[in-house]
DNA sequence: CTGAAAGCGCTTACAG
DNA sequence: CTGAAAGCGCTTACAG
């Protein structure tokens, strides 16, 4: 029968403690604790005693009491994850992969959505930073874009073991980001290889440093292939004043005005004569494909399209989307590794603070 | 500078304790603790003293030490969530919404992915059940389909405060599920309203009780509208032997053979003369739309299509997908509520153990 | 109402 | 190597 517990407190089931193990193994609590809960390789306990203790612990199904360790000052083996919304198309992969990597080093992940929950108060980000402190998380992954509210300085002050994903937000702080320059080079190179010469770039913004990297990669690869840069082939979403994606405050779901992509088609294809478009992300790409079909422009025959993200969506566009895979798994692995280094050893060497993840191109049908 | 901590232990920052508050407020620790950390409404402390204590606590920024409370037997204010993979199109919403609801009652959510991480051992589910015990979670949400491995009995034994989503897995245990019968009725009703008469149903399985409910709703609504049941209009994926969706063990991503939908089109549209299809989920629906276009069947002119889930995908199919929204937010709210009741009061009345969430139809373009 | 004491399960000096 | 003691920050009887 479910839940016949007391009110706010949970009756401690009879649980085996370090004393039980010590008694049964015929050693002191000190020795038992040392063998079981401290790092291995200590000189002070004989190997045969250690073995015996471990056996007893196994038989008794002993597990160190987490709360007691924590109270005593040990680490919590818990990471906090700050995301705008965990259901977000990109973050959901990141959350999954980060958890998978965390578990490998014995850590669990505590979720923290920073938007869409006004009941918490005016600023969920700051609230969660405090909560994570109270829970004594060992480290924090912050994957919240910098344009969302939240005191990043307070975050890193309270949680020195913080790592950022994509938007570093605090200059010089450890950050793992996709190599966007490389991503754009992969895309352009592929298109050139398919005979495209009028390659357009459509991005949400060029004022944000992250997005600017895309332009750099785009330009470099054009140059490398002897193609001239034509400003008419670059679409900067900022100039249109349209908000291309925003999170609905009440549903906490992302919304996207598909029709807004018509402006991209007008500028790049109709006016600029583009025969290919490298899109801001898979959603832009999917919308471009959809709207171009409506205008009789076929993909990839007339215009090739390349996305960025490799969301589930990519298989379902028609034609299926050729896109840049962001390799979240690699990013997650790297972040956990860095976090563990920070926890164990203190400073990360300057050179290892900003890590670029090499994305890869997934070729489907749209380019 | 990031991370200049000690090895495996974290130096306790100077933190304010209940003793500090008590001293400053001129009361005993007992009183301070009683006012601050116990439920309100105790008769033994005068209101003016209580007020003063609260003021001091606020000024000192006192927060009860979580580990100490836990060690003392208080609840952890943590929920564990078991999902096959948190990045899964459906689960990702659920994780987000469940966290949002949990935070409202002062709880945090610990993620647990039960597949895709073989390094953990042969059975991640059982491993996580143990881990959740060690972390002393107050309750568990299990949103893992019953055909995945994992000892459900051990789960509910170790965590009496467990609630299932969709697949109850343990008979009679509290469970929140979408009212699939109602979902199908909404879909059929809508199609009939649009003049469809040969309405097909395409589902992955009819042997699983959950899926059988769909057929029931489908039949009832046909009957209600005076339409005869035609077995040729029902596609049961099981009969084809195809695996329509599976999680890649190494990438932990869901894969779906889009071409497999051709069999559905053959049976329902070509042979059965269907003018509408209610699809197993949005992914089936999206694939049907895509493959039908390839065969010159246009949606919704020739055949209407309705999905199930209301994933991001729904906006991006061409035409945009009319689909059933599963109302995850409502489900999450209900689950947290039930969990809290179980924690606080013990048994849930029989009648409140199985909750059906009423889905809604989102009309876009495909039907 | 109040306050000193014991104890949750550990670790960490400390003295043998 | 060993063992008794103190203490992490709380709550819970218990005696005033």
XYZ file of C-alpha atoms (C1' of nucleotides) in Angstrom:
766
model
C 0.000 0.000 0.000
C 1.358 3.373 -0.949
C 2.529 6.046 1.396
C 1.724 5.284 4.986
C 4.365 7.614 6.292
C 4.245 10.114 9.101
C 3.620 13.752 8.519
C 6.644 15.751 7.538
C 9.173 13.265 8.762
C 10.018 9.865 7.455
C 10.569 7.065 9.945
C 14.109 5.843 9.471
C 13.889 2.267 8.313
C 16.290 0.051 10.196
C 19.393 0.683 8.230
C 22.867 -0.688 8.606
C 25.492 1.758 9.791
C 29.229 1.818 9.841
C 29.094 0.622 13.443
C 27.254 -2.523 12.397
C 29.866 -3.295 9.816
C 32.711 -2.580 12.214
C 31.245 -4.795 14.915
C 30.592 -7.671 12.572
C 34.037 -7.390 11.032
C 35.665 -7.136 14.431
C 37.339 -3.802 13.820
C 36.912 -0.257 15.033
C 34.547 2.172 13.419
C 37.534 4.179 12.378
C 38.980 1.364 10.314
C 35.673 0.427 8.781
C 34.940 3.994 7.809
C 38.388 4.408 6.437
C 38.172 1.350 4.229
C 34.617 1.875 3.054
C 34.088 5.555 2.637
C 37.496 7.044 2.098
C 39.394 6.902 -1.126
C 41.294 3.656 -1.612
C 45.016 3.234 -1.144
C 45.582 4.029 2.478
C 48.566 2.505 4.198
C 47.163 2.193 7.646
C 44.827 -0.732 7.224
C 46.056 -4.185 6.333
C 44.789 -5.622 3.077
C 43.249 -8.701 4.660
C 41.322 -6.620 7.180
C 40.194 -4.297 4.406
C 38.980 -7.247 2.361
C 37.049 -8.650 5.285
C 35.416 -5.315 5.970
C 34.359 -4.979 2.365
C 32.872 -8.437 2.428
C 30.863 -7.707 5.529
C 29.662 -4.434 4.076
C 28.530 -6.192 0.929
C 26.749 -8.905 2.875
C 25.026 -6.412 5.148
C 24.257 -4.190 2.161
C 25.882 -1.254 3.859
C 25.742 2.127 2.214
C 27.138 5.260 3.753
C 24.445 7.618 4.929
C 24.468 10.457 2.487
C 23.155 13.059 4.889
C 25.717 12.197 7.535
C 28.584 12.535 5.076
C 27.211 15.806 3.860
C 26.805 17.131 7.373
C 30.362 16.129 8.042
C 31.510 18.239 5.098
C 31.809 15.727 2.305
C 30.693 16.578 -1.171
C 27.122 15.960 -2.196
C 27.778 14.204 -5.484
C 25.054 16.303 -6.942
C 25.179 18.731 -9.830
C 22.675 21.467 -10.388
C 21.587 22.217 -13.918
C 20.236 25.596 -14.826
C 18.237 25.666 -18.040
C 15.609 28.084 -19.215
C 13.280 25.160 -19.818
C 14.250 21.526 -19.719
C 11.745 20.664 -22.421
C 13.417 22.990 -24.874
C 14.446 21.148 -28.043
C 18.141 21.621 -27.429
C 18.271 21.533 -23.627
C 16.366 18.287 -23.397
C 19.233 16.465 -25.088
C 21.730 18.291 -22.954
C 19.942 17.383 -19.745
C 19.813 13.746 -20.738
C 23.431 13.553 -21.781
C 24.711 15.531 -18.831
C 22.898 13.227 -16.462
C 24.289 10.191 -18.252
C 27.807 11.536 -17.864
C 27.285 12.649 -14.290
C 26.115 9.221 -13.251
C 29.383 7.784 -14.500
C 31.261 9.759 -11.878
C 28.747 8.934 -9.184
C 26.788 12.152 -9.349
C 23.126 12.942 -9.754
C 21.565 15.878 -11.478
C 19.099 18.291 -10.001
C 16.980 20.134 -12.540
C 16.393 23.855 -12.416
C 14.088 25.556 -14.892
C 14.663 29.285 -14.838
C 11.578 30.430 -16.703
C 7.891 29.733 -16.840
C 7.189 29.467 -13.147
C 6.176 32.868 -11.861
C 4.915 31.454 -8.572
C 8.504 31.140 -7.443
C 9.036 34.840 -7.448
C 10.378 37.460 -9.763
C 13.612 35.728 -10.549
C 13.762 31.961 -10.734
C 17.414 31.970 -11.687
C 18.541 33.661 -8.489
C 16.169 31.546 -6.460
C 17.670 28.375 -7.854
C 21.188 29.584 -7.227
C 20.247 29.913 -3.566
C 18.517 26.563 -3.537
C 21.531 24.886 -5.056
C 23.624 26.396 -2.282
C 21.334 25.024 0.370
C 21.474 21.613 -1.240
C 25.233 21.956 -1.356
C 25.596 20.914 -4.973
C 29.177 20.184 -5.970
C 28.888 22.124 -9.175
C 26.519 23.827 -11.540
C 25.995 23.614 -15.248
C 24.485 26.829 -16.524
C 22.966 26.429 -19.965
C 20.849 29.543 -19.858
C 21.348 32.028 -22.661
C 22.844 35.271 -21.482
C 19.843 37.345 -22.447
C 17.723 35.694 -19.786
C 17.678 37.384 -16.434
C 19.672 36.040 -13.520
C 22.691 37.142 -11.553
C 25.621 35.242 -13.056
C 28.093 36.867 -10.714
C 26.184 35.622 -7.702
C 26.061 32.220 -9.339
C 29.797 31.868 -9.740
C 30.466 33.415 -6.370
C 28.230 30.953 -4.585
C 29.217 28.110 -6.862
C 32.833 28.453 -7.888
C 32.475 25.124 -9.618
C 30.217 26.425 -12.317
C 30.544 25.699 -15.974
C 28.693 27.470 -18.737
C 27.356 25.951 -21.884
C 27.382 28.136 -24.979
C 27.097 31.526 -23.314
C 29.972 32.063 -20.930
C 28.243 35.042 -19.332
C 31.139 35.601 -16.924
C 34.267 36.488 -18.790
C 37.042 33.974 -18.417
C 34.888 31.430 -16.676
C 34.999 27.831 -17.843
C 32.706 27.324 -20.778
C 31.983 24.616 -23.273
C 30.648 25.754 -26.601
C 30.092 24.385 -30.033
C 32.696 25.539 -32.504
C 30.312 27.599 -34.561
C 32.982 28.791 -36.898
C 33.808 25.213 -37.727
C 30.111 24.404 -38.054
C 29.659 27.044 -40.712
C 32.754 25.918 -42.548
C 31.433 22.369 -42.672
C 28.159 23.610 -44.063
C 29.642 25.890 -46.681
C 32.212 23.291 -47.729
C 29.492 20.731 -48.236
C 27.432 23.107 -50.319
C 30.358 24.101 -52.477
C 31.054 20.430 -53.007
C 27.527 20.069 -54.303
C 28.110 22.815 -56.790
C 26.430 25.680 -54.974
C 27.872 29.112 -55.605
C 25.372 31.576 -54.152
C 25.345 30.427 -50.570
C 23.224 32.427 -48.161
C 23.546 32.705 -44.411
C 20.449 33.340 -42.298
C 21.015 33.999 -38.618
C 18.975 35.460 -35.845
C 21.559 37.978 -34.808
C 25.000 39.225 -35.632
C 25.432 41.440 -32.622
C 25.800 38.544 -30.241
C 29.351 37.250 -30.175
C 28.222 33.645 -30.454
C 26.369 34.309 -33.623
C 29.092 36.451 -35.044
C 31.344 33.407 -35.044
C 29.071 31.910 -37.603
C 29.633 34.733 -39.979
C 33.360 34.413 -39.514
C 33.306 30.738 -40.401
C 31.038 31.411 -43.314
C 33.316 34.097 -44.701
C 36.480 32.109 -44.218
C 35.141 29.089 -45.994
C 33.793 31.145 -48.872
C 37.205 32.711 -49.244
C 38.925 29.361 -49.070
C 36.816 28.273 -51.995
C 37.372 31.395 -53.990
C 33.849 32.673 -53.591
C 33.219 36.360 -53.095
C 31.349 37.627 -50.082
C 28.041 39.187 -51.055
C 26.252 41.084 -48.313
C 22.957 40.444 -50.046
C 23.397 36.802 -49.144
C 23.472 37.453 -45.424
C 20.236 37.749 -43.515
C 20.451 39.226 -40.039
C 17.242 38.683 -38.126
C 17.857 41.677 -35.912
C 17.351 44.071 -38.771
C 13.773 42.908 -39.227
C 12.691 43.490 -35.673
C 10.927 40.143 -35.591
C 11.255 37.915 -32.571
C 11.958 34.575 -34.120
C 11.564 32.391 -31.106
C 10.233 33.067 -27.701
C 9.032 31.151 -24.778
C 5.384 31.520 -23.970
C 5.353 32.646 -20.358
C 2.282 30.681 -19.397
C 2.820 27.430 -21.263
C 6.623 27.544 -20.987
C 6.714 26.298 -24.554
C 8.742 27.811 -27.346
C 6.861 29.473 -30.111
C 8.065 30.345 -33.551
C 6.385 32.414 -36.225
C 6.938 30.263 -39.288
C 5.714 32.988 -41.617
C 8.578 35.180 -40.512
C 10.809 33.066 -42.673
C 9.243 34.635 -45.748
C 11.468 37.627 -45.216
C 14.492 35.364 -45.453
C 13.261 33.869 -48.678
C 12.542 37.310 -50.100
C 15.935 38.634 -49.316
C 18.190 35.694 -49.964
C 16.430 33.782 -52.703
C 14.249 36.269 -54.537
C 16.528 39.294 -54.297
C 19.897 37.698 -53.707
C 19.588 34.721 -56.024
C 20.768 32.262 -53.371
C 21.026 28.626 -54.378
C 21.617 27.514 -50.805
C 20.841 28.688 -47.302
C 22.655 27.888 -44.113
C 19.966 28.439 -41.519
C 20.120 29.633 -37.945
C 18.831 26.329 -36.637
C 16.713 23.347 -37.584
C 13.536 25.267 -36.949
C 14.475 28.039 -39.313
C 15.511 25.420 -41.808
C 12.266 23.490 -41.472
C 10.244 26.663 -41.867
C 12.267 27.717 -44.895
C 11.630 24.386 -46.559
C 7.948 24.592 -45.811
C 7.498 28.158 -46.982
C 9.618 27.677 -50.082
C 7.491 24.742 -51.144
C 4.494 27.001 -50.844
C 6.186 29.398 -53.248
C 7.149 26.735 -55.725
C 10.813 26.709 -54.797
C 11.931 23.135 -54.340
C 14.571 21.917 -51.951
C 17.253 20.903 -52.709
C 16.769 21.234 -56.482
C 16.477 25.009 -56.508
C 17.802 25.864 -53.093
C 19.724 23.676 -50.677
C 19.086 24.109 -46.976
C 21.273 23.223 -44.015
C 20.126 23.366 -40.401
C 21.897 23.553 -37.078
C 21.153 21.325 -34.082
C 20.064 17.949 -35.438
C 16.787 17.880 -33.613
C 14.277 15.068 -34.042
C 12.655 17.405 -36.483
C 15.415 16.808 -39.016
C 14.087 13.417 -40.026
C 10.596 14.721 -40.532
C 11.028 17.695 -42.756
C 10.367 16.961 -46.402
C 13.032 16.600 -47.706
C 14.826 15.382 -44.591
C 17.149 17.970 -43.208
C 20.889 18.053 -43.713
C 22.132 19.681 -40.566
C 24.922 20.288 -38.116
C 24.924 17.930 -35.172
C 25.990 19.715 -32.021
C 27.378 16.598 -30.376
C 25.754 17.169 -27.018
C 27.115 13.921 -25.733
C 30.677 15.054 -26.247
C 29.878 18.415 -24.696
C 28.279 16.777 -21.683
C 31.236 14.471 -21.180
C 33.639 17.354 -21.331
C 31.618 19.448 -18.913
C 31.439 16.740 -16.311
C 35.149 16.158 -16.673
C 35.911 19.844 -16.209
C 33.574 20.094 -13.274
C 35.240 17.141 -11.595
C 38.627 18.722 -12.180
C 37.458 21.952 -10.653
C 36.050 20.141 -7.650
C 39.156 18.058 -7.142
C 41.969 20.316 -8.092
C 40.973 23.902 -7.972
C 41.922 26.182 -10.830
C 41.591 25.037 -14.364
C 44.589 26.089 -16.404
C 43.816 29.147 -18.499
C 44.113 27.139 -21.690
C 41.529 24.605 -20.597
C 38.833 26.983 -19.538
C 37.131 27.485 -22.843
C 36.493 24.297 -24.707
C 35.181 24.096 -28.241
C 33.190 21.070 -29.271
C 33.660 20.041 -32.870
C 30.274 19.594 -34.499
C 29.670 17.310 -37.445
C 27.593 17.540 -40.559
C 24.749 15.060 -40.935
C 23.851 14.717 -44.577
C 20.234 13.872 -45.298
C 18.306 15.165 -48.275
C 17.954 18.932 -48.077
C 21.538 19.660 -49.174
C 38.601 32.126 -9.764
C 36.808 28.885 -10.156
C 37.075 25.887 -7.953
C 39.751 26.180 -5.335
C 38.193 23.598 -3.108
C 39.779 20.765 -1.224
C 39.892 17.267 -2.557
C 36.774 15.265 -1.889
C 35.468 17.463 0.858
C 34.172 20.962 0.725
C 35.254 23.378 3.427
C 32.127 24.502 5.178
C 31.750 28.191 4.574
C 30.972 30.073 7.738
C 27.290 29.552 7.852
C 24.687 30.713 10.299
C 23.081 28.035 12.421
C 20.031 27.811 14.574
C 22.247 28.530 17.581
C 23.302 31.844 16.120
C 19.720 32.846 15.603
C 18.707 31.690 19.069
C 21.540 33.573 20.741
C 20.867 36.763 18.820
C 17.153 36.552 19.512
C 17.726 35.770 23.157
C 15.851 32.476 23.148
C 16.762 28.843 23.412
C 17.693 26.729 20.441
C 14.560 24.765 21.027
C 12.321 27.771 20.533
C 14.217 29.043 17.540
C 14.096 25.665 15.866
C 10.451 25.295 16.659
C 9.534 28.628 15.123
C 11.759 28.418 12.096
C 11.821 24.828 10.971
C 8.644 23.294 12.257
C 5.256 23.770 10.762
C 3.560 26.960 11.885
C 0.779 27.132 14.422
C 2.352 25.873 17.606
C 0.923 27.056 20.846
C 4.030 26.944 22.925
C 5.838 30.005 21.642
C 4.458 33.478 22.045
C 3.730 35.410 18.864
C 6.036 38.300 19.692
C 8.950 35.990 20.377
C 8.223 34.121 17.163
C 8.187 37.355 15.216
C 11.486 38.443 16.686
C 13.071 35.123 15.873
C 11.878 35.317 12.300
C 13.278 38.792 11.969
C 16.671 37.748 13.264
C 16.694 34.737 10.957
C 15.939 36.945 7.997
C 18.611 39.443 8.930
C 21.192 36.749 9.469
C 20.050 34.970 6.307
C 19.547 31.778 8.221
C 18.578 28.664 6.329
C 18.171 25.301 7.974
C 20.938 22.918 7.100
C 19.437 20.435 4.749
C 21.796 17.599 5.627
C 21.202 18.003 9.357
C 17.444 17.852 8.925
C 17.757 14.834 6.727
C 20.016 13.077 9.187
C 17.492 13.836 11.855
C 14.811 12.098 9.840
C 13.072 14.936 8.063
C 12.003 14.573 4.491
C 14.388 15.475 1.717
C 12.064 17.614 -0.361
C 13.403 15.811 -3.361
C 11.568 13.758 -5.953
C 13.235 11.213 -8.153
C 12.106 10.939 -11.746
C 12.583 7.749 -13.666
C 12.416 8.153 -17.420
C 13.822 5.988 -20.158
C 15.525 9.051 -21.595
C 14.925 12.604 -20.533
C 15.521 13.876 -24.050
C 12.650 11.812 -25.397
C 10.070 13.978 -27.175
C 7.362 13.298 -24.625
C 9.406 12.909 -21.447
C 11.221 16.167 -21.947
C 7.978 18.064 -21.491
C 7.051 15.918 -18.563
C 10.369 16.499 -16.833
C 10.052 20.227 -17.273
C 6.483 20.400 -16.070
C 7.006 18.041 -13.177
C 9.930 20.113 -11.987
C 7.886 23.282 -12.292
C 5.145 21.768 -10.158
C 7.556 20.249 -7.660
C 9.237 23.551 -7.050
C 5.898 25.027 -6.067
C 5.748 22.672 -3.095
C 9.381 23.250 -2.196
C 10.779 20.158 -3.843
C 13.531 19.561 -6.330
C 13.739 16.926 -8.977
C 16.513 14.442 -9.462
C 16.766 13.003 -12.949
C 17.199 9.322 -13.633
C 17.624 8.033 -17.166
C 17.044 4.304 -17.253
C 18.484 3.495 -20.653
C 21.483 4.354 -22.763
C 24.156 4.197 -20.121
C 25.592 0.692 -20.033
C 28.544 1.759 -17.904
C 26.217 1.793 -14.914
C 25.633 -1.907 -15.102
C 23.099 -4.263 -16.549
C 20.050 -2.574 -15.137
C 19.967 1.180 -14.743
C 16.422 1.153 -13.467
C 17.233 -0.963 -10.426
C 20.416 0.977 -9.854
C 18.510 4.235 -9.748
C 15.911 2.838 -7.405
C 18.745 2.091 -4.989
C 20.318 5.465 -5.521
C 17.029 7.209 -4.861
C 16.813 5.286 -1.606
C 20.248 6.407 -0.566
C 19.362 9.976 -1.387
C 16.184 9.498 0.574
C 13.883 10.982 -2.027
C 10.392 11.687 -0.732
C 8.756 10.181 -3.751
C 9.315 8.864 -7.225
C 7.671 9.543 -10.528
C 8.071 6.571 -12.811
C 7.397 7.444 -16.428
C 9.094 4.422 -17.919
C 7.001 2.267 -20.220
C 6.320 -1.129 -18.809
C 8.168 -2.975 -21.546
C 11.477 -1.567 -20.371
C 13.340 -3.643 -17.861
C 13.382 -2.739 -14.197
C 11.960 -4.187 -11.029
C 8.752 -2.240 -10.376
C 7.975 -4.221 -7.260
C 11.299 -3.290 -5.727
C 10.601 0.294 -6.718
C 7.305 0.536 -4.901
C 8.592 -1.433 -1.960
C 11.544 0.871 -1.460
C 9.549 3.928 -2.409
C 5.964 3.579 -1.266
C 5.429 7.119 -2.459
C 5.736 6.242 -6.097
C 3.431 7.401 -8.808
C 3.331 6.048 -12.337
C 2.709 7.974 -15.473
C 0.862 6.173 -18.256
C 1.929 2.625 -17.468
C 0.861 1.700 -13.980
C 3.089 -1.388 -14.005
C 2.028 -2.332 -10.479
C -1.638 -3.092 -10.350
C -3.644 -0.740 -8.168
C -0.761 1.634 -7.648
C -1.392 5.332 -8.103
C -1.130 6.278 -11.710
C -1.830 9.297 -13.846
C -2.646 8.623 -17.452
C -4.057 10.412 -20.414
C -7.641 9.468 -21.112
C -6.919 7.736 -24.381
C -10.481 6.762 -24.921
C -11.496 10.376 -24.731
C -8.598 11.341 -26.966
C -9.815 9.052 -29.710
C -13.348 10.277 -29.342
C -12.201 13.857 -29.765
C -10.314 12.912 -32.889
C -13.114 10.909 -34.483
C -15.711 13.517 -33.578
C -13.648 16.213 -35.225
C -13.205 14.170 -38.377
C -16.865 13.347 -38.619
C -17.583 17.041 -38.217
C -15.395 17.662 -41.223
C -17.365 15.204 -43.254
C -15.088 12.198 -43.047
C -16.760 8.834 -43.158
C -13.972 6.309 -43.676
C -11.879 7.015 -40.616
C -8.853 4.819 -40.059
C -7.029 4.092 -36.838
C -3.317 3.317 -36.917
C -1.728 2.216 -33.666
C 1.465 0.495 -32.698
C -0.202 -2.216 -30.706
C -3.554 -3.474 -29.593
C -2.303 -6.047 -27.138
C -1.144 -3.471 -24.647
C -4.014 -2.310 -22.461
C -3.096 1.331 -22.898
C -3.382 1.097 -26.618
C -6.514 -0.950 -26.506
C -8.260 1.990 -24.881
C -7.767 3.860 -28.074
C -9.669 1.317 -30.033
C -12.467 1.473 -27.521
C -12.781 5.221 -27.841
C -12.559 4.977 -31.602
C -15.336 2.393 -31.761
C -17.602 4.203 -29.361
C -17.390 7.451 -31.228
C -17.955 5.797 -34.576
C -21.046 4.196 -33.149
C -22.225 7.424 -31.633
C -22.097 8.922 -35.098
C -23.792 6.030 -36.780
C -20.704 4.837 -38.598
C -20.043 1.131 -38.975
C -16.858 -0.403 -37.694
C -14.719 -1.729 -40.525
C -11.764 -3.864 -39.501
C -9.989 -2.906 -42.701
C -9.713 0.580 -41.282
C -7.725 -0.509 -38.274
C -3.976 -0.903 -38.551
C -2.258 -2.785 -35.767
C 1.495 -2.367 -35.932
C 2.118 -5.612 -34.116
C 0.821 -7.637 -37.025
C 3.563 -6.290 -39.279
C 6.452 -7.258 -37.044
C 8.064 -3.873 -37.578
C 9.586 -2.032 -34.658
C 8.257 1.426 -35.119
C 10.350 3.267 -32.634
C 13.330 2.239 -30.670
C 16.047 3.864 -28.735
C 19.496 3.516 -30.162
C 21.499 1.974 -27.341
C 24.664 3.917 -28.043
C 23.291 7.339 -28.886
C 20.291 7.045 -26.564
C 18.252 8.708 -29.285
C 14.952 7.492 -30.604
C 14.912 6.215 -34.126
C 11.945 5.713 -36.359
C 11.741 4.024 -39.728
C 9.647 6.494 -41.680
C 9.261 4.117 -44.598
C 7.454 1.692 -42.339
C 4.454 3.971 -42.607
C 3.982 2.849 -46.192
C 2.325 -0.270 -44.852
C -0.216 1.894 -43.084
C -0.968 3.810 -46.249
C -1.288 0.588 -48.210
C -3.711 -0.950 -45.823
C -5.829 1.970 -44.758
C -5.848 4.260 -47.771
C -5.149 2.091 -50.796
C -7.021 -1.028 -49.674
C -9.414 0.363 -47.112
C -10.358 3.586 -48.828
C -9.759 5.679 -45.701
C -10.386 9.405 -45.940
C -8.841 10.070 -42.550
C -6.256 8.509 -40.250
C -5.951 8.869 -36.520
C -2.295 8.106 -35.976
C -0.473 6.481 -33.091
C 1.462 9.647 -32.353
C 2.786 12.807 -33.963
C 5.696 10.942 -35.450
C 3.501 8.432 -37.190
C 1.333 11.293 -38.347
C 4.267 13.284 -39.670
C 5.609 10.261 -41.483
C 2.207 9.510 -42.965
C 1.921 13.021 -44.290
C 5.366 12.863 -45.778
C 4.953 9.487 -47.418
C 1.484 10.254 -48.699
C 2.747 13.360 -50.409
C 5.330 11.190 -52.118
C 2.495 9.037 -53.415
C 0.403 11.924 -54.593
C -2.093 11.721 -51.778
C -2.627 15.157 -50.369
C -3.425 16.016 -46.777
C -6.041 16.991 -45.771
C -7.764 17.136 -49.185
C -7.670 13.403 -49.809
C -6.893 12.098 -46.373
C -7.043 13.927 -43.059
C -4.459 13.078 -40.434
C -4.582 13.533 -36.679
C -1.610 12.995 -34.375
C -1.213 12.353 -30.684
C 1.160 14.239 -28.378
C 1.424 17.790 -29.711
C 5.161 17.773 -30.026
C 7.102 20.697 -31.462
C 6.982 18.726 -34.648
C 3.300 19.510 -35.107
C 3.960 23.054 -36.280
C 6.507 21.917 -38.818
C 4.808 19.237 -40.741
C 3.332 20.416 -44.028
C 0.407 20.831 -43.540
C 0.729 21.613 -39.826
C -0.524 18.796 -37.697
C -3.904 18.647 -36.027
C -3.229 16.614 -32.941
C -4.166 15.619 -29.437
C -2.427 17.609 -26.747
C -1.616 15.402 -23.771
C -1.722 18.270 -21.283
C 1.474 17.362 -19.511
C 1.211 20.374 -17.303
C -2.074 19.179 -15.853
C -0.661 15.694 -15.434
C 2.415 17.020 -13.676
C 0.349 19.141 -11.331
C -1.835 16.214 -10.439
C 1.098 13.915 -9.847
C 2.821 16.294 -7.486
C -0.416 16.775 -5.636
C -0.932 13.044 -5.270
C 2.642 12.516 -4.209
C 2.323 15.162 -1.544
C -0.849 13.549 -0.297
C 0.835 10.196 -0.111
C 3.760 11.682 1.782
C 1.570 13.546 4.198
C -1.346 11.315 4.733
C -0.571 7.803 3.799
C -3.098 5.869 1.755
C -4.750 7.446 -1.180
C -8.427 6.551 -1.296
C -9.089 3.824 -3.821
C -11.039 6.190 -6.016
C -8.192 8.657 -6.265
C -5.478 6.249 -7.209
C -5.953 6.211 -10.931
C -6.351 9.623 -12.449
C -7.242 10.293 -16.044
C -6.074 13.479 -17.646
C -8.454 14.922 -20.203
C -6.555 15.688 -23.376
C -7.608 18.326 -25.878
C -7.645 18.531 -29.605
C -5.426 21.132 -31.232
C -6.706 21.946 -34.678
C -4.097 22.998 -37.208
C -4.202 22.119 -40.888
C -3.971 18.386 -41.364
C -7.551 17.673 -40.323
C 7.121 27.854 28.423
C 12.710 26.832 29.001
C 17.261 24.564 28.706
C 20.547 20.909 28.989
C 21.207 16.327 27.102
C 21.137 12.684 23.814
C 21.427 11.203 19.292
C 20.862 10.902 13.778
C 25.681 8.443 11.107
C 29.447 9.815 9.928
C 34.787 11.835 10.130
C 38.549 13.831 12.251
C 41.940 14.840 15.414
C 43.939 12.756 19.544
C 45.940 9.857 22.827
C 47.369 5.018 23.372
C 47.515 0.197 13.799
C 43.310 0.989 17.603
C 39.535 3.145 20.262
C 37.156 6.618 22.791
C 35.792 11.412 22.226
C 34.168 15.480 19.995
C 31.428 17.536 16.669
C 28.815 18.594 11.895
C 23.406 21.190 12.738
C 19.583 19.839 13.717
C 15.191 17.597 16.632
C 13.212 15.118 20.199
C 12.128 13.503 24.532
C 12.909 14.898 29.316
C 13.224 17.224 33.505
C 12.528 21.804 35.403
